[in-house]
Tab-separated table of C-alpha atoms in Angstrom:
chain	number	residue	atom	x	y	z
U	1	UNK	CA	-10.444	12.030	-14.615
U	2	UNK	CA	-7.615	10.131	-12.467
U	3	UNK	CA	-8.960	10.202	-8.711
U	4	UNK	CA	-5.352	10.876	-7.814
U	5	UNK	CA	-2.440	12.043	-9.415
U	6	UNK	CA	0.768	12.682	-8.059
U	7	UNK	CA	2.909	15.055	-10.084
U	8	UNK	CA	6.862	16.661	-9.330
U	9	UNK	CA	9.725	16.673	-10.235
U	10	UNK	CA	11.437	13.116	-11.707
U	11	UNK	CA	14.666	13.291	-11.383
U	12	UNK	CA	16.733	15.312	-8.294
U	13	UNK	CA	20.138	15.949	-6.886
U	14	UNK	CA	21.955	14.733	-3.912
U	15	UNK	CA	20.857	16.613	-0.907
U	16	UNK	CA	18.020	18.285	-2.644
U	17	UNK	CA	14.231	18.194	-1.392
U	18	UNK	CA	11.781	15.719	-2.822
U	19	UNK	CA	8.213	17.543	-3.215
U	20	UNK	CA	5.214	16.118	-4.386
U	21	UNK	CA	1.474	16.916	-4.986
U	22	UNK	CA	-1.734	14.522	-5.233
U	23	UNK	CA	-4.232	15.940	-6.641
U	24	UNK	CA	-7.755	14.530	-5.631
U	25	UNK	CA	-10.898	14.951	-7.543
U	26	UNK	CA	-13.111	12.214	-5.959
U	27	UNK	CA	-14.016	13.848	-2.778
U	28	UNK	CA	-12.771	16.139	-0.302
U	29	UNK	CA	-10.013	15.648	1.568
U	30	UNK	CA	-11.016	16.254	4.873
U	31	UNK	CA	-12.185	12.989	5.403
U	32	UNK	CA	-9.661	9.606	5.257
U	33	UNK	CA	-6.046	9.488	5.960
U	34	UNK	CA	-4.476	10.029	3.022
U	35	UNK	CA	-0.627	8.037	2.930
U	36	UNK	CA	2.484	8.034	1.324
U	37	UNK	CA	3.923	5.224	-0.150
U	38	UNK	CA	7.529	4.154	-1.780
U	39	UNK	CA	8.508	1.689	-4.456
U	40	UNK	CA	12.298	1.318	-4.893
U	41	UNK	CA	12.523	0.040	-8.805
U	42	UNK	CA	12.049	-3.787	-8.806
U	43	UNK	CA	11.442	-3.799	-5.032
U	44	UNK	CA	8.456	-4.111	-3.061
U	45	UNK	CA	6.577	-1.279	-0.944
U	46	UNK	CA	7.569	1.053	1.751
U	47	UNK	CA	4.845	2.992	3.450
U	48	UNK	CA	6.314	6.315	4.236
U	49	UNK	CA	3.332	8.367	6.538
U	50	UNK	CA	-0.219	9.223	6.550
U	51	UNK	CA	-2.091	12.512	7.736
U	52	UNK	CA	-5.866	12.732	8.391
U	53	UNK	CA	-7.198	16.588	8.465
U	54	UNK	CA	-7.234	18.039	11.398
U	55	UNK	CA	-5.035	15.506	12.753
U	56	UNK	CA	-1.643	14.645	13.457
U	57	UNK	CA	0.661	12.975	10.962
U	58	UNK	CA	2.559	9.722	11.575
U	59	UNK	CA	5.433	8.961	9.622
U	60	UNK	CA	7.970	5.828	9.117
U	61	UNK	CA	10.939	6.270	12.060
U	62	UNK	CA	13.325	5.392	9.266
U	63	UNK	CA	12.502	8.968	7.741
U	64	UNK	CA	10.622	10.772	9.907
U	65	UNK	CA	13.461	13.509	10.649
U	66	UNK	CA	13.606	14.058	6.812
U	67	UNK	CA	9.623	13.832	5.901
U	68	UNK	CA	6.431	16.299	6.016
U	69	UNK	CA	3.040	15.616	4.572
U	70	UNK	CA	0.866	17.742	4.492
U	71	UNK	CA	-2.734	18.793	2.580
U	72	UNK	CA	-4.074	21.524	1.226
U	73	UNK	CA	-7.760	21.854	1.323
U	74	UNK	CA	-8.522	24.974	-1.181
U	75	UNK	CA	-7.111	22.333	-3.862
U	76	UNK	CA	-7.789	19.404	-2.634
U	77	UNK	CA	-4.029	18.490	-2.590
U	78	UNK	CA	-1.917	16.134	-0.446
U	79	UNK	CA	1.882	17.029	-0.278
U	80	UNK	CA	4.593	15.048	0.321
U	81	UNK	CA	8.206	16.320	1.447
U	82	UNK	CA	11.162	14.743	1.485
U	83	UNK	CA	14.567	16.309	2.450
U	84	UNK	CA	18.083	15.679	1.910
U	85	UNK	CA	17.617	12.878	-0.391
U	86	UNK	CA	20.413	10.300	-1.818
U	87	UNK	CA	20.105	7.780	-4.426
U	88	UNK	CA	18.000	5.292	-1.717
U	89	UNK	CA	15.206	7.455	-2.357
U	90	UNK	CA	14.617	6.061	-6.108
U	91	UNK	CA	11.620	5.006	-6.041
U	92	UNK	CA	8.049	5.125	-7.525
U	93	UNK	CA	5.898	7.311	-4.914
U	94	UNK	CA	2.480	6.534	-4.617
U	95	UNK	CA	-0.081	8.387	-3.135
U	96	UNK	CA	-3.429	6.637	-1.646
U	97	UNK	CA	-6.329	6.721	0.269
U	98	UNK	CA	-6.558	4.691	3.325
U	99	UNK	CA	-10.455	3.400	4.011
U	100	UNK	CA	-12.064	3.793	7.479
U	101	UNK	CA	-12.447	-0.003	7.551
U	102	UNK	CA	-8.566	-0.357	6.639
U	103	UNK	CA	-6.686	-0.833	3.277
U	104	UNK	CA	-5.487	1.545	0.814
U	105	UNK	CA	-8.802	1.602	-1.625
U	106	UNK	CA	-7.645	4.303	-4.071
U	107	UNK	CA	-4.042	4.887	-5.509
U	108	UNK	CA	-2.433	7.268	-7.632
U	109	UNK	CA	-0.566	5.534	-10.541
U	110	UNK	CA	2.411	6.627	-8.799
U	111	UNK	CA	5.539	9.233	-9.996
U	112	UNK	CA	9.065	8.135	-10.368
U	113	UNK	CA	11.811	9.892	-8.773
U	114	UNK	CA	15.624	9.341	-9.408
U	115	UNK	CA	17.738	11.084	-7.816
U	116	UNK	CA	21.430	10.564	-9.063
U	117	UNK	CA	24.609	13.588	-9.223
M	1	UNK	CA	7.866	-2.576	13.565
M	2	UNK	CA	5.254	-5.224	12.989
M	3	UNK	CA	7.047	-7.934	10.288
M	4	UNK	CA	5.186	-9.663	7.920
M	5	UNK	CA	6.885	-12.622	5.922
M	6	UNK	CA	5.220	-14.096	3.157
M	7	UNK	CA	5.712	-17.595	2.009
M	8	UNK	CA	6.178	-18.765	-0.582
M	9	UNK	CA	8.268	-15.699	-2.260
M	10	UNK	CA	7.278	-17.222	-6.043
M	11	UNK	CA	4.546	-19.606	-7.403
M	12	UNK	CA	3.903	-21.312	-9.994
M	13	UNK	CA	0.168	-22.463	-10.430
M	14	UNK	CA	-1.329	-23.942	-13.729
M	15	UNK	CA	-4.852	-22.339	-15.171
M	16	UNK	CA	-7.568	-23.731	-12.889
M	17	UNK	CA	-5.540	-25.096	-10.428
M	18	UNK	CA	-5.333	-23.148	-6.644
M	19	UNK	CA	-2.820	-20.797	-5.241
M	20	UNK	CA	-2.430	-20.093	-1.554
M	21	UNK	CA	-0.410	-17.085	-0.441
M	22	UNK	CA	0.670	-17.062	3.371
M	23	UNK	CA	1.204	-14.353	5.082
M	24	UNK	CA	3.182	-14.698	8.900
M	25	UNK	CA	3.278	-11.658	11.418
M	26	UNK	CA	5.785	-10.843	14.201
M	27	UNK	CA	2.608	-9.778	16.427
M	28	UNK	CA	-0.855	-10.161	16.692
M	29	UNK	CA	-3.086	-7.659	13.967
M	30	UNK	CA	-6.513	-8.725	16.101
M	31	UNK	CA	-7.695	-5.818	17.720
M	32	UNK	CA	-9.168	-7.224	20.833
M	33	UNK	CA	-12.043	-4.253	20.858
M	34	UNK	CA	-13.698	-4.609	17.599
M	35	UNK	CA	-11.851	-8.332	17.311
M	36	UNK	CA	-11.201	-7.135	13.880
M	37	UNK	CA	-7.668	-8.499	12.117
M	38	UNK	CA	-5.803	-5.018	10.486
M	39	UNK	CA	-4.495	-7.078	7.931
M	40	UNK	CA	-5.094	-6.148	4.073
M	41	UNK	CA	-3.738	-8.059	0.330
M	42	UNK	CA	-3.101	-6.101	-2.532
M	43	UNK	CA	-2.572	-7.390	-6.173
M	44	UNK	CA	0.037	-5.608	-8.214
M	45	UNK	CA	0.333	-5.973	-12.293
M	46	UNK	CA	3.718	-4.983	-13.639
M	47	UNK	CA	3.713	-0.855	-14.521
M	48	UNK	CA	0.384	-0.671	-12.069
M	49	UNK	CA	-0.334	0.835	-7.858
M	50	UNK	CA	-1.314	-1.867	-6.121
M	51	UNK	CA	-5.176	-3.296	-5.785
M	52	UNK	CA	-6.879	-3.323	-2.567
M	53	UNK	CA	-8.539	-6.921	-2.841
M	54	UNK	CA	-9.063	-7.825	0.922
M	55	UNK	CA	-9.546	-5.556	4.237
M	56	UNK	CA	-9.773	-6.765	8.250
M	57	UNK	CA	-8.247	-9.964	6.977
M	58	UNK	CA	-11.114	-11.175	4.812
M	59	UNK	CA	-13.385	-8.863	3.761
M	60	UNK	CA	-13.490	-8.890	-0.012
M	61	UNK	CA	-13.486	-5.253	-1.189
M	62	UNK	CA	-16.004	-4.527	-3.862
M	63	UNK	CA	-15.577	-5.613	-7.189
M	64	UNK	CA	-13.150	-8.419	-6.518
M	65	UNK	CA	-13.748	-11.955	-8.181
M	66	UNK	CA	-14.987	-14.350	-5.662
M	67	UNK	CA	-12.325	-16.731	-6.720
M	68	UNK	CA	-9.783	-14.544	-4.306
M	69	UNK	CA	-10.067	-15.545	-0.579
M	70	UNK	CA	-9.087	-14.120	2.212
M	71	UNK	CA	-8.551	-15.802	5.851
M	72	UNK	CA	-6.673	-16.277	8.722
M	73	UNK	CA	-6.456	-14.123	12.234
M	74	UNK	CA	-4.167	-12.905	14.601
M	75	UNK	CA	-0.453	-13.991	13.542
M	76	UNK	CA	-1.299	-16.240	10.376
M	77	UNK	CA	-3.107	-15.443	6.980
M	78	UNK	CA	-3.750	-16.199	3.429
M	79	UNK	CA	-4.670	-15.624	0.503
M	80	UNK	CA	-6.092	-18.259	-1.859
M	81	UNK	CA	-7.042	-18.226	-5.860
M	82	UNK	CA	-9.772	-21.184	-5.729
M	83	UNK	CA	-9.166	-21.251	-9.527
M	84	UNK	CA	-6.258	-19.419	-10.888
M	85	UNK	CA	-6.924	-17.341	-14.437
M	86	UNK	CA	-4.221	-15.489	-16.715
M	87	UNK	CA	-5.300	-12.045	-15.232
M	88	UNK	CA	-4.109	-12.956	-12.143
M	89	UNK	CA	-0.622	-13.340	-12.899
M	90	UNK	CA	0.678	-10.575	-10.448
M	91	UNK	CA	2.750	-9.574	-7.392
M	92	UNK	CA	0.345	-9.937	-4.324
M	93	UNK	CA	1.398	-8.249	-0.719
M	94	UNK	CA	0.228	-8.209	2.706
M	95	UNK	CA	0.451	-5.288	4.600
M	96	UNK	CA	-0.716	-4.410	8.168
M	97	UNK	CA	-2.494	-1.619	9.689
M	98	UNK	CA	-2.340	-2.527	13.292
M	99	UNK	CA	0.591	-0.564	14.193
M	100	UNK	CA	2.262	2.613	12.875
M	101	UNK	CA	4.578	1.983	10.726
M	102	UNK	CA	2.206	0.372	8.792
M	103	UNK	CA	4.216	-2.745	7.165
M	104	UNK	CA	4.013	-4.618	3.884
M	105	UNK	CA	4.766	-8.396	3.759
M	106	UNK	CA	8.121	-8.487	0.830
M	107	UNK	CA	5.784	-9.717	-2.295
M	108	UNK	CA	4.805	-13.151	-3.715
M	109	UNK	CA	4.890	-13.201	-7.515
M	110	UNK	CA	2.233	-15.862	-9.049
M	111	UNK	CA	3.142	-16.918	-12.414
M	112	UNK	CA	1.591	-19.004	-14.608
M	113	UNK	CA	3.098	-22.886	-14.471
């Protein structure tokens, strides 16, 4: 079993709403920040936000009016929202875990999203 | 935003030989509490997430050859391969944790020479 999965749509619209799960099955939630992370294709990595239960989120100024993360502890899910995307959004979206000493230790193997008219 | 800038952006190492990645920041990662650097490397293989190989700067994470180093503090770091192999051919990155955003160096891809 994948410790975390990511799973949504692949390919969107214009103006439409990115939404994306994780799905972790090593370990509650409640504990770690659990982040957000980009990968235009061919291009290195963007780190979009992170949340920690109970606490506030932070998110990257260049999309924080457009982004929400947010978990969901009955199934152990961390979501990712993303609105009014455009074709700069492409990108592989990874979800992770971020250690209490620092460092992303755990990744998803990351869902691609296009979004093209 | 903290910017990290990674030199050189490709290498080319032979089997055996050493590779040194560097890895500049804009500002100081060295907490000045815990005197802890927030600095991390990842490895990432083509079609793969990235690898967490090295936390606060140089603290191996578990599992990781010891042929990977990690060192530096403050405003300059690296990363060194004391004795490069085939499975390391790979993008490596840098990435900070001092200071939302967090920030990712831009990538150094180590090839095989």
């Amino acid at each position: 079993q994948v410790p975390l999965q990511e799973s949504g749509p692949g390919l969107l619209k214009p103006s439409e709403t990115l939404s994306l799960t994780c799905t972790v099955s090593d370990g509650s939630i409640t504990s770690h920040y659990w982040t957000w992370i980009r990968q235009p294709p061919g291009k290195g990595l963007e780190w979009i936000g992170h949340l920690h239960y109970g606490g506030n989120a932070n998110y990257n100024p260049s999309l924080r009016s457009r982004v929400t993360i947010s978990l969901d502890t009955a199934k152990n899910q961390v979501s990712l929202r993303l609105s009014s995307v455009t074709a700069a959004d492409t990108a592989v979206y990874f979800c992770a875990r971020l250690k209490t000493a620092g460092g992303m230790d755990r990744w998803g193997r990351g869902t691609l999203v296009t979004v093209s008219s | 935003d903290v910017v990290l800038t990674q030199s050189p952006d490709s290498l080319a190492v032979s089997l055996g030989e050493r590779a040194t990645i560097n890895c500049k920041s804009s500002q100081s990662v060295l907490n000045s509490l815990n005197k802890g650097n927030y600095l991390a490397w990842y490895q990432q293989k083509p079609g793969q997430p990235p690898k967490l190989l090295f936390y606060w700067g140089s603290s191996r994470e578990f599992g990781v050859p010891d042929r990977f180093s990690g060192g530096g503090s403050e405003t300059d770091f690296s990363l060194t391969i004391s004795s490069l192999q085939a499975e390391d051919v790979a993008v490596y990155y840098c990435q900070q944790y001092s200071s939302t955003p967090y920030t990712f160096g831009q990538g150094t891809r180590l090839e095989i020479k």
